[in-house]
Every structure is written in C-alpha cells, then in structure tokens.
C-alpha cells in the first residue's frame, strides 16, 4: 500500500514538474520571438492591441464577406482552424497544442 501511494505521489510530482517546465519553455519562446521582432523594427508589444487587431473585421474583396483572424483560426487556438476560402486545415496557434 505504501509503495503504491509513493508511486502515485511520484507520478503527480513528475506531471506537475513537466507542466511547469513546459510553461517556462513556452514563455521563453515568446520572449525569443519578441526579441527577434524588435530587432526587425516591430513593437512595442501590447496584449490589448493584439486582441483588438485579432478581432478586427475587414471586408474580403474577393468574397465580399466580413472576416477577421478568428474566421479561419477560430476562437479556440488549441484547435485546428480552416481557411475560409480554400478549406485547408490550419494548425493550432497555441504553443500548448503546436510546438512549431
């Protein structure tokens, strides 16, 4: 019984550690990308400005329909999206779902 409890505790510790390490890796990836973009002249970065741009509607000249980033990528960035015109699958944008 003690061995089983110890084994379960070890599994929980390893799982939580893996989650925390993965979160740090993803955060480091974002910082690396931002640094690269800053070197190219982008920025300053703002989550609220990014959200506003993400939700902004524009008229697609070919279809005549209103679109936004969410049209193709969807609201849940951990799931695959679908290109509005071609129907091709778009891989998830969330680093937790797509390491690329």
PDB file of N, CA and C in Angstrom:
ATOM      1  N   UNK A   1       0.825  -1.189   0.000  1.00  0.00           N
ATOM      2  CA  UNK A   1       0.000   0.000   0.000  1.00  0.00           C
ATOM      3  C   UNK A   1       0.868   1.251   0.000  1.00  0.00           C
ATOM      4  N   UNK A   2       1.925   1.276   0.860  1.00  0.00           N
ATOM      5  CA  UNK A   2       2.809   2.441   0.931  1.00  0.00           C
ATOM      6  C   UNK A   2       3.523   2.660  -0.395  1.00  0.00           C
ATOM      7  N   UNK A   3       3.930   1.590  -1.030  1.00  0.00           N
ATOM      8  CA  UNK A   3       4.637   1.690  -2.306  1.00  0.00           C
ATOM      9  C   UNK A   3       3.720   2.297  -3.362  1.00  0.00           C
ATOM     10  N   UNK A   4       2.457   1.892  -3.371  1.00  0.00           N
ATOM     11  CA  UNK A   4       1.504   2.416  -4.347  1.00  0.00           C
ATOM     12  C   UNK A   4       1.257   3.905  -4.121  1.00  0.00           C
ATOM     13  N   UNK A   5       1.113   4.330  -2.863  1.00  0.00           N
ATOM     14  CA  UNK A   5       0.916   5.745  -2.546  1.00  0.00           C
ATOM     15  C   UNK A   5       2.144   6.545  -2.967  1.00  0.00           C
ATOM     16  N   UNK A   6       3.330   6.041  -2.655  1.00  0.00           N
ATOM     17  CA  UNK A   6       4.571   6.720  -3.049  1.00  0.00           C
ATOM     18  C   UNK A   6       4.676   6.827  -4.565  1.00  0.00           C
ATOM     19  N   UNK A   7       4.281   5.764  -5.248  1.00  0.00           N
ATOM     20  CA  UNK A   7       4.319   5.761  -6.710  1.00  0.00           C
ATOM     21  C   UNK A   7       3.364   6.817  -7.264  1.00  0.00           C
ATOM     22  N   UNK A   8       2.167   6.916  -6.694  1.00  0.00           N
ATOM     23  CA  UNK A   8       1.189   7.911  -7.142  1.00  0.00           C
ATOM     24  C   UNK A   8       1.678   9.330  -6.880  1.00  0.00           C
ATOM     25  N   UNK A   9       2.305   9.540  -5.726  1.00  0.00           N
ATOM     26  CA  UNK A   9       2.848  10.864  -5.406  1.00  0.00           C
ATOM     27  C   UNK A   9       3.952  11.215  -6.396  1.00  0.00           C
ATOM     28  N   UNK A  10       4.803  10.253  -6.708  1.00  0.00           N
ATOM     29  CA  UNK A  10       5.880  10.483  -7.670  1.00  0.00           C
ATOM     30  C   UNK A  10       5.312  10.847  -9.045  1.00  0.00           C
ATOM     31  N   UNK A  11       4.276  10.154  -9.463  1.00  0.00           N
ATOM     32  CA  UNK A  11       3.640  10.448 -10.753  1.00  0.00           C
ATOM     33  C   UNK A  11       3.099  11.875 -10.770  1.00  0.00           C
ATOM     34  N   UNK A  12       2.455  12.290  -9.683  1.00  0.00           N
ATOM     35  CA  UNK A  12       1.920  13.652  -9.592  1.00  0.00           C
ATOM     36  C   UNK A  12       3.050  14.673  -9.649  1.00  0.00           C
ATOM     37  N   UNK A  13       4.119  14.435  -8.912  1.00  0.00           N
ATOM     38  CA  UNK A  13       5.258  15.368  -8.889  1.00  0.00           C
ATOM     39  C   UNK A  13       5.875  15.494 -10.283  1.00  0.00           C
ATOM     40  N   UNK A  14       6.088  14.380 -10.955  1.00  0.00           N
ATOM     41  CA  UNK A  14       6.673  14.409 -12.298  1.00  0.00           C
ATOM     42  C   UNK A  14       5.739  15.131 -13.269  1.00  0.00           C
ATOM     43  N   UNK A  15       4.445  14.862 -13.171  1.00  0.00           N
ATOM     44  CA  UNK A  15       3.479  15.509 -14.061  1.00  0.00           C
ATOM     45  C   UNK A  15       3.458  17.016 -13.866  1.00  0.00           C
ATOM     46  N   UNK A  16       3.404  17.458 -12.620  1.00  0.00           N
ATOM     47  CA  UNK A  16       3.374  18.892 -12.324  1.00  0.00           C
ATOM     48  C   UNK A  16       4.679  19.545 -12.763  1.00  0.00           C
ATOM     49  N   UNK A  17       5.798  18.897 -12.491  1.00  0.00           N
ATOM     50  CA  UNK A  17       7.097  19.441 -12.906  1.00  0.00           C
ATOM     51  C   UNK A  17       7.169  19.591 -14.417  1.00  0.00           C
ATOM     52  N   UNK A  18       6.695  18.590 -15.121  1.00  0.00           N
ATOM     53  CA  UNK A  18       6.690  18.638 -16.582  1.00  0.00           C
ATOM     54  C   UNK A  18       5.853  19.803 -17.081  1.00  0.00           C
ATOM     55  N   UNK A  19       4.695  20.001 -16.472  1.00  0.00           N
ATOM     56  CA  UNK A  19       3.817  21.111 -16.848  1.00  0.00           C
ATOM     57  C   UNK A  19       4.509  22.446 -16.611  1.00  0.00           C
ATOM     58  N   UNK A  20       5.145  22.599 -15.458  1.00  0.00           N
ATOM     59  CA  UNK A  20       5.817  23.861 -15.130  1.00  0.00           C
ATOM     60  C   UNK A  20       6.994  24.121 -16.060  1.00  0.00           C
ATOM     61  N   UNK A  21       7.775  23.100 -16.338  1.00  0.00           N
ATOM     62  CA  UNK A  21       8.917  23.258 -17.243  1.00  0.00           C
ATOM     63  C   UNK A  21       8.432  23.612 -18.639  1.00  0.00           C
ATOM     64  N   UNK A  22       7.396  22.941 -19.112  1.00  0.00           N
ATOM     65  CA  UNK A  22       6.843  23.220 -20.435  1.00  0.00           C
ATOM     66  C   UNK A  22       6.348  24.655 -20.514  1.00  0.00           C
ATOM     67  N   UNK A  23       5.717  25.150 -19.458  1.00  0.00           N
ATOM     68  CA  UNK A  23       5.248  26.535 -19.425  1.00  0.00           C
ATOM     69  C   UNK A  23       6.397  27.510 -19.530  1.00  0.00           C
ATOM     70  N   UNK A  24       7.502  27.207 -18.839  1.00  0.00           N
ATOM     71  CA  UNK A  24       8.676  28.081 -18.906  1.00  0.00           C
ATOM     72  C   UNK A  24       9.292  28.053 -20.297  1.00  0.00           C
ATOM     73  N   UNK A  25       9.316  26.898 -20.922  1.00  0.00           N
ATOM     74  CA  UNK A  25       9.858  26.790 -22.276  1.00  0.00           C
ATOM     75  C   UNK A  25       9.023  27.623 -23.231  1.00  0.00           C
ATOM     76  N   UNK A  26       7.690  27.520 -23.130  1.00  0.00           N
ATOM     77  CA  UNK A  26       6.817  28.297 -23.997  1.00  0.00           C
ATOM     78  C   UNK A  26       6.999  29.784 -23.767  1.00  0.00           C
ATOM     79  N   UNK A  27       7.120  30.207 -22.508  1.00  0.00           N
ATOM     80  CA  UNK A  27       7.312  31.624 -22.204  1.00  0.00           C
ATOM     81  C   UNK A  27       8.624  32.107 -22.798  1.00  0.00           C
ATOM     82  N   UNK A  28       9.673  31.307 -22.706  1.00  0.00           N
ATOM     83  CA  UNK A  28      10.959  31.663 -23.287  1.00  0.00           C
ATOM     84  C   UNK A  28      10.877  31.787 -24.798  1.00  0.00           C
ATOM     85  N   UNK A  29      10.080  30.941 -25.412  1.00  0.00           N
ATOM     86  CA  UNK A  29       9.888  31.005 -26.861  1.00  0.00           C
ATOM     87  C   UNK A  29       9.243  32.305 -27.291  1.00  0.00           C
ATOM     88  N   UNK A  30       8.271  32.763 -26.512  1.00  0.00           N
ATOM     89  CA  UNK A  30       7.601  34.030 -26.810  1.00  0.00           C
ATOM     90  C   UNK A  30       8.590  35.179 -26.687  1.00  0.00           C
ATOM     91  N   UNK A  31       9.369  35.171 -25.619  1.00  0.00           N
ATOM     92  CA  UNK A  31      10.363  36.234 -25.423  1.00  0.00           C
ATOM     93  C   UNK A  31      11.391  36.241 -26.551  1.00  0.00           C
ATOM     94  N   UNK A  32      11.799  35.075 -26.995  1.00  0.00           N
ATOM     95  CA  UNK A  32      12.753  34.974 -28.099  1.00  0.00           C
ATOM     96  C   UNK A  32      12.159  35.559 -29.376  1.00  0.00           C
ATOM     97  N   UNK A  33      10.903  35.205 -29.659  1.00  0.00           N
ATOM     98  CA  UNK A  33      10.241  35.750 -30.845  1.00  0.00           C
ATOM     99  C   UNK A  33      10.111  37.263 -30.758  1.00  0.00           C
ATOM    100  N   UNK A  34       9.691  37.763 -29.589  1.00  0.00           N
ATOM    101  CA  UNK A  34       9.541  39.207 -29.432  1.00  0.00           C
ATOM    102  C   UNK A  34      10.876  39.920 -29.637  1.00  0.00           C
ATOM    103  N   UNK A  35      11.942  39.373 -29.106  1.00  0.00           N
ATOM    104  CA  UNK A  35      13.269  39.974 -29.292  1.00  0.00           C
ATOM    105  C   UNK A  35      13.639  40.025 -30.768  1.00  0.00           C
ATOM    106  N   UNK A  36      13.360  38.939 -31.465  1.00  0.00           N
ATOM    107  CA  UNK A  36      13.644  38.883 -32.896  1.00  0.00           C
ATOM    108  C   UNK A  36      12.830  39.929 -33.651  1.00  0.00           C
ATOM    109  N   UNK A  37      11.553  40.052 -33.301  1.00  0.00           N
ATOM    110  CA  UNK A  37      10.689  41.038 -33.957  1.00  0.00           C
ATOM    111  C   UNK A  37      11.136  42.462 -33.647  1.00  0.00           C
ATOM    112  N   UNK A  38      11.565  42.712 -32.401  1.00  0.00           N
ATOM    113  CA  UNK A  38      12.059  44.040 -32.025  1.00  0.00           C
ATOM    114  C   UNK A  38      13.276  44.423 -32.864  1.00  0.00           C
ATOM    115  N   UNK A  39      14.166  43.461 -33.078  1.00  0.00           N
ATOM    116  CA  UNK A  39      15.358  43.708 -33.892  1.00  0.00           C
ATOM    117  C   UNK A  39      14.993  44.086 -35.323  1.00  0.00           C
ATOM    118  N   UNK A  40      13.828  43.618 -35.780  1.00  0.00           N
ATOM    119  CA  UNK A  40      13.375  43.902 -37.141  1.00  0.00           C
ATOM    120  C   UNK A  40      12.519  45.166 -37.212  1.00  0.00           C
ATOM    121  N   UNK A  41      12.334  45.840 -36.058  1.00  0.00           N
ATOM    122  CA  UNK A  41      11.606  47.105 -36.049  1.00  0.00           C
ATOM    123  C   UNK A  41      10.172  47.030 -35.560  1.00  0.00           C
ATOM    124  N   UNK A  42       9.713  45.877 -35.119  1.00  0.00           N
ATOM    125  CA  UNK A  42       8.345  45.749 -34.609  1.00  0.00           C
ATOM    126  C   UNK A  42       8.280  46.201 -33.159  1.00  0.00           C
ATOM    127  N   UNK A  43       7.065  46.371 -32.658  1.00  0.00           N
ATOM    128  CA  UNK A  43       6.861  46.699 -31.251  1.00  0.00           C
ATOM    129  C   UNK A  43       6.490  48.147 -31.091  1.00  0.00           C
ATOM    130  N   UNK A  44       6.191  48.581 -29.915  1.00  0.00           N
ATOM    131  CA  UNK A  44       6.140  47.812 -28.674  1.00  0.00           C
ATOM    132  C   UNK A  44       4.959  46.838 -28.693  1.00  0.00           C
ATOM    133  N   UNK A  45       5.049  45.804 -27.869  1.00  0.00           N
ATOM    134  CA  UNK A  45       4.030  44.765 -27.856  1.00  0.00           C
ATOM    135  C   UNK A  45       3.002  45.024 -26.769  1.00  0.00           C
ATOM    136  N   UNK A  46       1.744  44.796 -27.110  1.00  0.00           N
ATOM    137  CA  UNK A  46       0.646  45.024 -26.175  1.00  0.00           C
ATOM    138  C   UNK A  46      -0.408  43.947 -26.398  1.00  0.00           C
ATOM    139  N   UNK A  47      -0.759  43.230 -25.342  1.00  0.00           N
ATOM    140  CA  UNK A  47      -1.780  42.178 -25.453  1.00  0.00           C
ATOM    141  C   UNK A  47      -3.117  42.767 -25.878  1.00  0.00           C
ATOM    142  N   UNK A  48      -3.473  43.930 -25.335  1.00  0.00           N
ATOM    143  CA  UNK A  48      -4.767  44.530 -25.687  1.00  0.00           C
ATOM    144  C   UNK A  48      -4.783  44.981 -27.150  1.00  0.00           C
ATOM    145  N   UNK A  49      -3.663  45.524 -27.634  1.00  0.00           N
ATOM    146  CA  UNK A  49      -3.596  45.922 -29.043  1.00  0.00           C
ATOM    147  C   UNK A  49      -3.658  44.689 -29.945  1.00  0.00           C
ATOM    148  N   UNK A  50      -2.991  43.609 -29.525  1.00  0.00           N
ATOM    149  CA  UNK A  50      -3.030  42.367 -30.291  1.00  0.00           C
ATOM    150  C   UNK A  50      -4.431  41.781 -30.358  1.00  0.00           C
ATOM    151  N   UNK A  51      -5.135  41.821 -29.234  1.00  0.00           N
ATOM    152  CA  UNK A  51      -6.513  41.311 -29.215  1.00  0.00           C
ATOM    153  C   UNK A  51      -7.408  42.149 -30.119  1.00  0.00           C
ATOM    154  N   UNK A  52      -7.231  43.455 -30.077  1.00  0.00           N
ATOM    155  CA  UNK A  52      -8.033  44.355 -30.917  1.00  0.00           C
ATOM    156  C   UNK A  52      -7.790  44.045 -32.400  1.00  0.00           C
ATOM    157  N   UNK A  53      -6.523  43.863 -32.762  1.00  0.00           N
ATOM    158  CA  UNK A  53      -6.184  43.540 -34.147  1.00  0.00           C
ATOM    159  C   UNK A  53      -6.751  42.171 -34.538  1.00  0.00           C
ATOM    160  N   UNK A  54      -6.669  41.198 -33.623  1.00  0.00           N
ATOM    161  CA  UNK A  54      -7.158  39.836 -33.873  1.00  0.00           C
ATOM    162  C   UNK A  54      -8.655  39.827 -34.173  1.00  0.00           C
ATOM    163  N   UNK A  55      -9.406  40.674 -33.466  1.00  0.00           N
ATOM    164  CA  UNK A  55     -10.863  40.688 -33.613  1.00  0.00           C
ATOM    165  C   UNK A  55     -11.357  41.643 -34.703  1.00  0.00           C
ATOM    166  N   UNK A  56     -10.462  42.476 -35.230  1.00  0.00           N
ATOM    167  CA  UNK A  56     -10.862  43.487 -36.210  1.00  0.00           C
ATOM    168  C   UNK A  56     -11.464  42.833 -37.450  1.00  0.00           C
ATOM    169  N   UNK A  57     -12.615  43.329 -37.868  1.00  0.00           N
ATOM    170  CA  UNK A  57     -13.300  42.835 -39.058  1.00  0.00           C
ATOM    171  C   UNK A  57     -12.843  43.643 -40.274  1.00  0.00           C
ATOM    172  N   UNK A  58     -12.697  42.974 -41.394  1.00  0.00           N
ATOM    173  CA  UNK A  58     -12.396  43.667 -42.640  1.00  0.00           C
ATOM    174  C   UNK A  58     -13.170  42.988 -43.758  1.00  0.00           C
ATOM    175  N   UNK A  59     -13.352  43.695 -44.835  1.00  0.00           N
ATOM    176  CA  UNK A  59     -14.101  43.167 -45.965  1.00  0.00           C
ATOM    177  C   UNK A  59     -13.154  42.432 -46.907  1.00  0.00           C
ATOM    178  N   UNK A  60     -13.431  41.153 -47.141  1.00  0.00           N
ATOM    179  CA  UNK A  60     -12.657  40.379 -48.101  1.00  0.00           C
ATOM    180  C   UNK A  60     -13.145  40.767 -49.494  1.00  0.00           C
ATOM    181  N   UNK A  61     -12.273  41.356 -50.290  1.00  0.00           N
ATOM    182  CA  UNK A  61     -12.660  41.877 -51.604  1.00  0.00           C
ATOM    183  C   UNK A  61     -13.140  40.782 -52.557  1.00  0.00           C
ATOM    184  N   UNK A  62     -12.565  39.585 -52.444  1.00  0.00           N
ATOM    185  CA  UNK A  62     -12.960  38.509 -53.361  1.00  0.00           C
ATOM    186  C   UNK A  62     -14.337  37.943 -53.036  1.00  0.00           C
ATOM    187  N   UNK A  63     -14.605  37.723 -51.747  1.00  0.00           N
ATOM    188  CA  UNK A  63     -15.876  37.096 -51.367  1.00  0.00           C
ATOM    189  C   UNK A  63     -16.951  38.116 -51.015  1.00  0.00           C
ATOM    190  N   UNK A  64     -16.525  39.331 -50.661  1.00  0.00           N
ATOM    191  CA  UNK A  64     -17.482  40.352 -50.230  1.00  0.00           C
ATOM    192  C   UNK A  64     -17.972  40.138 -48.809  1.00  0.00           C
ATOM    193  N   UNK A  65     -17.354  39.195 -48.082  1.00  0.00           N
ATOM    194  CA  UNK A  65     -17.771  38.887 -46.711  1.00  0.00           C
ATOM    195  C   UNK A  65     -16.829  39.523 -45.698  1.00  0.00           C
ATOM    196  N   UNK A  66     -17.363  39.773 -44.506  1.00  0.00           N
ATOM    197  CA  UNK A  66     -16.556  40.275 -43.401  1.00  0.00           C
ATOM    198  C   UNK A  66     -15.719  39.126 -42.845  1.00  0.00           C
ATOM    199  N   UNK A  67     -14.446  39.427 -42.529  1.00  0.00           N
ATOM    200  CA  UNK A  67     -13.548  38.425 -41.971  1.00  0.00           C
ATOM    201  C   UNK A  67     -12.745  39.029 -40.836  1.00  0.00           C
ATOM    202  N   UNK A  68     -12.201  38.149 -40.033  1.00  0.00           N
ATOM    203  CA  UNK A  68     -11.224  38.520 -39.009  1.00  0.00           C
ATOM    204  C   UNK A  68     -10.270  37.333 -38.894  1.00  0.00           C
ATOM    205  N   UNK A  69      -9.279  37.449 -38.063  1.00  0.00           N
ATOM    206  CA  UNK A  69      -8.360  36.317 -37.854  1.00  0.00           C
ATOM    207  C   UNK A  69      -9.135  35.089 -37.367  1.00  0.00           C
ATOM    208  N   UNK A  70     -10.159  35.345 -36.536  1.00  0.00           N
ATOM    209  CA  UNK A  70     -10.954  34.247 -35.978  1.00  0.00           C
ATOM    210  C   UNK A  70     -11.735  33.493 -37.046  1.00  0.00           C
ATOM    211  N   UNK A  71     -11.985  34.117 -38.186  1.00  0.00           N
ATOM    212  CA  UNK A  71     -12.727  33.450 -39.250  1.00  0.00           C
ATOM    213  C   UNK A  71     -12.052  32.134 -39.626  1.00  0.00           C
ATOM    214  N   UNK A  72     -10.745  32.165 -39.758  1.00  0.00           N
ATOM    215  CA  UNK A  72     -10.005  30.958 -40.146  1.00  0.00           C
ATOM    216  C   UNK A  72      -9.426  30.206 -38.947  1.00  0.00           C
ATOM    217  N   UNK A  73      -8.876  30.943 -37.987  1.00  0.00           N
ATOM    218  CA  UNK A  73      -8.185  30.305 -36.865  1.00  0.00           C
ATOM    219  C   UNK A  73      -9.135  29.861 -35.765  1.00  0.00           C
ATOM    220  N   UNK A  74     -10.345  30.412 -35.709  1.00  0.00           N
ATOM    221  CA  UNK A  74     -11.318  30.048 -34.692  1.00  0.00           C
ATOM    222  C   UNK A  74     -11.068  30.755 -33.375  1.00  0.00           C
ATOM    223  N   UNK A  75     -11.962  30.516 -32.426  1.00  0.00           N
ATOM    224  CA  UNK A  75     -11.853  31.144 -31.104  1.00  0.00           C
ATOM    225  C   UNK A  75     -10.936  30.364 -30.170  1.00  0.00           C
ATOM    226  N   UNK A  76     -10.852  29.060 -30.370  1.00  0.00           N
ATOM    227  CA  UNK A  76     -10.017  28.202 -29.526  1.00  0.00           C
ATOM    228  C   UNK A  76      -8.713  27.908 -30.268  1.00  0.00           C
ATOM    229  N   UNK A  77      -7.642  28.573 -29.860  1.00  0.00           N
ATOM    230  CA  UNK A  77      -6.370  28.460 -30.576  1.00  0.00           C
ATOM    231  C   UNK A  77      -5.635  27.155 -30.310  1.00  0.00           C
ATOM    232  N   UNK A  78      -6.203  26.299 -29.451  1.00  0.00           N
ATOM    233  CA  UNK A  78      -5.610  24.977 -29.238  1.00  0.00           C
ATOM    234  C   UNK A  78      -6.137  23.971 -30.261  1.00  0.00           C
ATOM    235  N   UNK A  79      -7.092  24.389 -31.073  1.00  0.00           N
ATOM    236  CA  UNK A  79      -7.685  23.507 -32.081  1.00  0.00           C
ATOM    237  C   UNK A  79      -7.314  23.988 -33.477  1.00  0.00           C
ATOM    238  N   UNK A  80      -7.339  23.073 -34.421  1.00  0.00           N
ATOM    239  CA  UNK A  80      -7.039  23.423 -35.809  1.00  0.00           C
ATOM    240  C   UNK A  80      -8.124  24.339 -36.357  1.00  0.00           C
ATOM    241  N   UNK A  81      -7.717  25.218 -37.249  1.00  0.00           N
ATOM    242  CA  UNK A  81      -8.657  26.094 -37.938  1.00  0.00           C
ATOM    243  C   UNK A  81      -8.839  25.618 -39.369  1.00  0.00           C
ATOM    244  N   UNK A  82      -9.580  26.427 -40.128  1.00  0.00           N
ATOM    245  CA  UNK A  82      -9.854  26.058 -41.513  1.00  0.00           C
ATOM    246  C   UNK A  82      -9.875  27.332 -42.344  1.00  0.00           C
ATOM    247  N   UNK A  83      -9.076  27.376 -43.396  1.00  0.00           N
ATOM    248  CA  UNK A  83      -9.004  28.556 -44.249  1.00  0.00           C
ATOM    249  C   UNK A  83     -10.378  28.828 -44.853  1.00  0.00           C
ATOM    250  N   UNK A  84     -10.828  30.068 -44.769  1.00  0.00           N
ATOM    251  CA  UNK A  84     -12.179  30.427 -45.200  1.00  0.00           C
ATOM    252  C   UNK A  84     -12.409  30.193 -46.691  1.00  0.00           C
ATOM    253  N   UNK A  85     -11.418  30.435 -47.517  1.00  0.00           N
ATOM    254  CA  UNK A  85     -11.604  30.309 -48.963  1.00  0.00           C
ATOM    255  C   UNK A  85     -11.231  28.925 -49.483  1.00  0.00           C
ATOM    256  N   UNK A  86     -10.078  28.404 -49.056  1.00  0.00           N
ATOM    257  CA  UNK A  86      -9.588  27.133 -49.608  1.00  0.00           C
ATOM    258  C   UNK A  86     -10.065  25.911 -48.837  1.00  0.00           C
ATOM    259  N   UNK A  87     -10.445  26.114 -47.576  1.00  0.00           N
ATOM    260  CA  UNK A  87     -10.866  24.993 -46.744  1.00  0.00           C
ATOM    261  C   UNK A  87      -9.715  24.180 -46.180  1.00  0.00           C
ATOM    262  N   UNK A  88      -8.468  24.594 -46.461  1.00  0.00           N
ATOM    263  CA  UNK A  88      -7.309  23.858 -45.944  1.00  0.00           C
ATOM    264  C   UNK A  88      -7.222  23.997 -44.428  1.00  0.00           C
ATOM    265  N   UNK A  89      -6.758  22.928 -43.789  1.00  0.00           N
ATOM    266  CA  UNK A  89      -6.603  22.914 -42.336  1.00  0.00           C
ATOM    267  C   UNK A  89      -5.451  23.831 -41.949  1.00  0.00           C
ATOM    268  N   UNK A  90      -5.660  24.620 -40.889  1.00  0.00           N
ATOM    269  CA  UNK A  90      -4.628  25.485 -40.326  1.00  0.00           C
ATOM    270  C   UNK A  90      -4.285  24.916 -38.959  1.00  0.00           C
ATOM    271  N   UNK A  91      -3.025  24.599 -38.744  1.00  0.00           N
ATOM    272  CA  UNK A  91      -2.595  24.020 -37.470  1.00  0.00           C
ATOM    273  C   UNK A  91      -2.877  24.989 -36.320  1.00  0.00           C
ATOM    274  N   UNK A  92      -3.096  24.471 -35.104  1.00  0.00           N
ATOM    275  CA  UNK A  92      -3.366  25.330 -33.945  1.00  0.00           C
ATOM    276  C   UNK A  92      -2.244  26.344 -33.726  1.00  0.00           C
ATOM    277  N   UNK A  93      -2.612  27.527 -33.250  1.00  0.00           N
ATOM    278  CA  UNK A  93      -1.624  28.567 -32.967  1.00  0.00           C
ATOM    279  C   UNK A  93      -1.073  28.477 -31.556  1.00  0.00           C
ATOM    280  N   UNK A  94      -1.818  27.883 -30.647  1.00  0.00           N
ATOM    281  CA  UNK A  94      -1.390  27.816 -29.248  1.00  0.00           C
ATOM    282  C   UNK A  94      -0.144  26.949 -29.109  1.00  0.00           C
ATOM    283  N   UNK A  95       0.911  27.471 -28.464  1.00  0.00           N
ATOM    284  CA  UNK A  95       2.122  26.673 -28.257  1.00  0.00           C
ATOM    285  C   UNK A  95       1.850  25.381 -27.493  1.00  0.00           C
ATOM    286  N   UNK A  96       0.820  25.370 -26.655  1.00  0.00           N
ATOM    287  CA  UNK A  96       0.494  24.160 -25.897  1.00  0.00           C
ATOM    288  C   UNK A  96      -0.036  23.049 -26.800  1.00  0.00           C
ATOM    289  N   UNK A  97      -0.541  23.415 -27.979  1.00  0.00           N
ATOM    290  CA  UNK A  97      -1.093  22.428 -28.898  1.00  0.00           C
ATOM    291  C   UNK A  97      -0.219  22.210 -30.126  1.00  0.00           C
ATOM    292  N   UNK A  98       0.700  23.138 -30.376  1.00  0.00           N
ATOM    293  CA  UNK A  98       1.536  23.062 -31.569  1.00  0.00           C
ATOM    294  C   UNK A  98       2.912  23.629 -31.232  1.00  0.00           C
ATOM    295  N   UNK A  99       3.886  22.769 -31.110  1.00  0.00           N
ATOM    296  CA  UNK A  99       5.219  23.207 -30.692  1.00  0.00           C
ATOM    297  C   UNK A  99       5.946  24.012 -31.762  1.00  0.00           C
ATOM    298  N   UNK A 100       5.444  24.020 -32.966  1.00  0.00           N
ATOM    299  CA  UNK A 100       6.087  24.784 -34.041  1.00  0.00           C
ATOM    300  C   UNK A 100       5.601  26.193 -33.981  1.00  0.00           C
TER     301      UNK A 100
END
